[in-house]
Short mmCIF file of C-alpha atoms in Angstrom, two decimals:
data_model
loop_
_atom_site.label_atom_id
_atom_site.label_comp_id
_atom_site.label_asym_id
_atom_site.label_seq_id
_atom_site.Cartn_x
_atom_site.Cartn_y
_atom_site.Cartn_z
CA MET L 6 1.09 -4.18 16.95
CA ARG L 7 4.20 -6.46 16.81
CA PRO L 8 4.42 -9.28 14.13
CA VAL L 9 3.23 -12.51 15.22
CA THR L 10 3.70 -15.96 14.34
CA GLU L 11 1.60 -19.05 13.47
CA SER L 12 2.08 -20.67 16.86
CA ASP L 13 1.33 -17.16 18.73
CA ILE L 14 -1.78 -16.71 16.76
CA ARG L 15 -2.90 -20.31 17.46
CA ALA L 16 -2.28 -20.05 21.07
CA SER L 17 -4.05 -16.71 21.89
CA PHE L 18 -7.55 -17.87 21.28
CA VAL L 19 -9.78 -17.58 24.34
CA ASN L 20 -13.04 -18.79 22.94
CA CYS L 21 -12.41 -21.75 21.03
CA SER L 22 -10.66 -25.06 22.03
CA LYS L 23 -7.22 -25.96 21.14
CA GLY L 24 -8.35 -28.16 18.61
CA GLU L 25 -10.44 -25.67 17.07
CA ALA L 26 -7.36 -23.15 17.22
CA LYS L 27 -5.10 -25.95 15.59
CA ARG L 28 -7.47 -26.12 12.60
CA LEU L 29 -8.44 -22.59 11.73
CA GLY L 30 -7.58 -20.93 8.54
CA LEU L 31 -4.48 -18.47 9.01
CA PRO L 32 -4.04 -15.12 6.98
CA ARG L 33 -2.27 -15.66 3.77
CA ASP L 34 0.24 -12.76 3.76
CA PRO L 35 1.30 -12.32 7.41
CA GLU L 36 4.57 -11.09 6.27
CA ASP L 37 3.27 -8.30 4.17
CA ARG L 38 0.82 -6.82 6.94
CA PRO L 39 1.37 -3.13 7.83
CA TRP L 40 2.17 -4.19 11.33
CA ASP L 41 3.03 -0.60 12.67
CA ASP L 42 -0.43 0.45 11.50
CA LEU L 43 -2.42 -2.28 13.26
CA ASP L 44 -4.39 -2.53 16.60
CA PHE L 45 -5.11 -5.94 15.93
CA LEU L 46 -4.83 -8.52 13.07
CA GLY L 47 -8.13 -9.34 11.67
CA TRP L 48 -8.88 -11.75 8.62
CA ARG L 49 -11.49 -13.86 7.25
CA ASP L 50 -11.02 -17.55 7.07
CA PRO L 51 -9.76 -18.17 3.25
CA GLY L 52 -11.47 -21.80 3.34
CA ALA L 53 -14.74 -20.38 5.32
CA PRO L 54 -15.69 -16.98 4.54
CA GLU L 55 -18.44 -17.19 7.33
CA ARG L 56 -15.51 -17.51 9.99
CA ALA L 57 -13.34 -14.42 10.79
CA TYR L 58 -10.59 -13.96 13.39
CA LEU L 59 -9.14 -11.29 15.63
CA VAL L 60 -5.73 -11.25 17.51
CA THR L 61 -4.69 -8.28 19.52
CA GLU L 62 -2.28 -7.45 22.22
CA ARG L 63 -3.39 -6.57 25.44
CA ASP L 64 -1.81 -6.07 28.89
CA GLY L 65 1.33 -7.50 27.61
CA ARG L 66 -0.21 -10.79 25.89
CA LEU L 67 -1.85 -11.87 22.93
CA VAL L 68 -5.56 -12.31 22.93
CA GLY L 69 -7.55 -13.95 19.96
CA VAL L 70 -11.13 -14.21 19.17
CA ALA L 71 -12.96 -16.48 16.87
CA LEU L 72 -15.82 -15.01 15.11
CA ARG L 73 -18.97 -16.02 13.04
CA VAL L 74 -19.99 -13.66 10.10
CA THR L 75 -23.75 -13.68 10.23
CA SER L 76 -25.18 -13.94 6.61
CA GLY L 77 -28.04 -11.38 6.38
CA ALA L 78 -29.96 -9.98 3.73
CA GLN L 79 -27.94 -7.35 1.30
CA ARG L 80 -29.03 -3.52 1.43
CA ALA L 81 -29.43 -1.41 -1.57
CA PHE L 82 -26.14 0.31 -2.36
CA THR L 83 -27.14 3.39 -1.13
CA SER L 84 -27.73 2.11 2.13
CA ARG L 85 -25.02 2.77 5.25
CA SER L 86 -23.66 0.64 7.82
CA MET L 87 -21.47 1.88 10.56
CA CYS L 88 -18.61 -0.58 12.20
CA SER L 89 -18.84 -0.33 15.88
CA LEU L 90 -14.82 -0.28 16.42
CA CYS L 91 -13.68 2.48 14.12
CA LEU L 92 -17.08 4.14 13.23
CA THR L 93 -16.36 3.70 9.58
CA THR L 94 -19.64 3.98 7.41
CA HIS L 95 -19.88 1.62 4.43
CA THR L 96 -22.26 0.93 1.66
CA SER L 97 -23.53 -2.70 0.43
CA GLY L 98 -22.05 -5.14 2.55
CA GLY L 99 -18.94 -3.11 4.09
CA VAL L 100 -20.34 -3.83 7.54
CA ALA L 101 -20.95 -7.38 8.84
CA LEU L 102 -22.50 -8.61 12.32
CA MET L 103 -20.02 -10.65 13.55
CA THR L 104 -20.47 -12.85 16.71
CA ALA L 105 -18.07 -14.37 19.28
CA ARG L 106 -18.69 -17.08 21.44
CA ARG L 107 -18.36 -16.29 24.97
CA THR L 108 -15.56 -17.53 27.27
CA GLY L 109 -16.31 -20.27 30.16
CA GLU L 110 -19.40 -21.76 31.13
CA ALA L 111 -21.32 -19.04 29.08
CA GLY L 112 -19.92 -19.93 26.15
CA ARG L 113 -20.38 -23.53 26.54
CA GLN L 114 -23.96 -22.79 26.85
CA GLY L 115 -24.22 -21.47 23.44
CA ASN L 116 -24.23 -17.61 24.58
CA THR L 117 -22.45 -15.14 22.17
CA VAL L 118 -21.65 -11.38 21.85
CA GLY L 119 -22.10 -9.57 18.42
CA GLN L 120 -20.97 -6.36 17.11
CA TYR L 121 -21.01 -4.81 13.89
CA LEU L 122 -17.38 -4.51 12.29
CA CYS L 123 -16.06 -3.78 9.02
CA ALA L 124 -16.35 -6.51 6.80
CA ASP L 125 -12.62 -6.72 5.84
CA LEU L 126 -11.60 -6.03 9.84
CA ALA L 127 -9.33 -3.29 8.40
CA CYS L 128 -10.58 -0.96 11.28
CA SER L 129 -6.79 0.09 12.01
CA LEU L 130 -6.19 1.28 8.46
CA TYR L 131 -9.56 3.41 8.38
CA ALA L 132 -8.81 5.14 11.58
CA ARG L 133 -5.48 5.91 10.72
CA GLY L 134 -6.76 7.27 7.03
CA LYS L 135 -4.70 4.53 5.36
CA LYS L 136 -7.65 3.00 3.71
CA GLU L 137 -10.56 4.41 2.57
CA ALA L 138 -14.05 2.77 2.53
CA ALA L 139 -16.14 2.22 -0.70
CA GLY L 140 -18.61 5.06 -1.12
CA GLY L 141 -16.66 7.57 0.95
CA GLY L 142 -17.36 6.57 4.31
CA VAL L 143 -15.66 9.23 6.18
CA VAL L 144 -17.51 10.97 9.01
CA ASP L 145 -16.21 14.58 9.22
CA GLU L 146 -15.24 14.77 13.11
CA SER L 147 -12.56 16.94 14.78
CA LEU L 148 -10.61 13.99 16.30
CA THR L 149 -6.88 13.72 15.51
CA PRO L 150 -5.88 10.50 14.14
CA GLU L 151 -4.35 9.39 17.51
CA GLU L 152 -7.77 9.85 19.26
CA LYS L 153 -9.40 7.74 16.57
CA VAL L 154 -6.84 4.84 17.13
CA ALA L 155 -7.46 5.40 20.95
CA ARG L 156 -11.19 5.17 20.35
CA VAL L 157 -10.54 2.01 18.32
CA ARG L 158 -8.51 0.25 20.92
CA ALA L 159 -11.17 1.58 23.60
CA ASN L 160 -14.05 -0.31 21.50
CA LEU L 161 -12.07 -3.21 21.05
CA TYR L 162 -11.31 -3.91 24.45
CA SER L 163 -14.66 -3.32 25.62
CA PHE L 164 -16.01 -6.03 23.13
CA LEU L 165 -13.29 -8.21 24.30
CA ASP L 166 -14.68 -7.65 27.97
CA LYS L 167 -18.23 -8.90 26.80
CA VAL L 168 -16.72 -11.93 24.97
CA ALA L 169 -14.76 -12.91 28.27
CA GLY L 170 -17.64 -12.20 30.39
#
């Protein structure tokens, strides 16, 4: 992914108003991101941890989605959950159900789409082996890192298609 500016990020959101996009909390360290290793920029709002955001490039333009992180009961340390984008397994809170308001009339009526995602939104780094999940969440599979990255992108685009309706 190419580095993006604050104005690029705020203009990219498809499922919130311009006013909401203007007020959202941006990531704290955009210049320190490993842009070459990212399929999307994902972050939790520093001022409101129940909010998260995801921005990616698709068909030559940026697409941003505002997410709500549901607060569920914490599972035991030995319990594992799997991210639906990168298929990394995590223990104890490493995966969270995140919902996105759908675009258009469906979103205005309150319809949402949910996915279980890595709570830190570092799916790109997990798929490339640049970051390891706590508790050894690596599934032994025969895919190359390039194939894992392609799977992350395919799963991400499928989620974005559901949001766009």
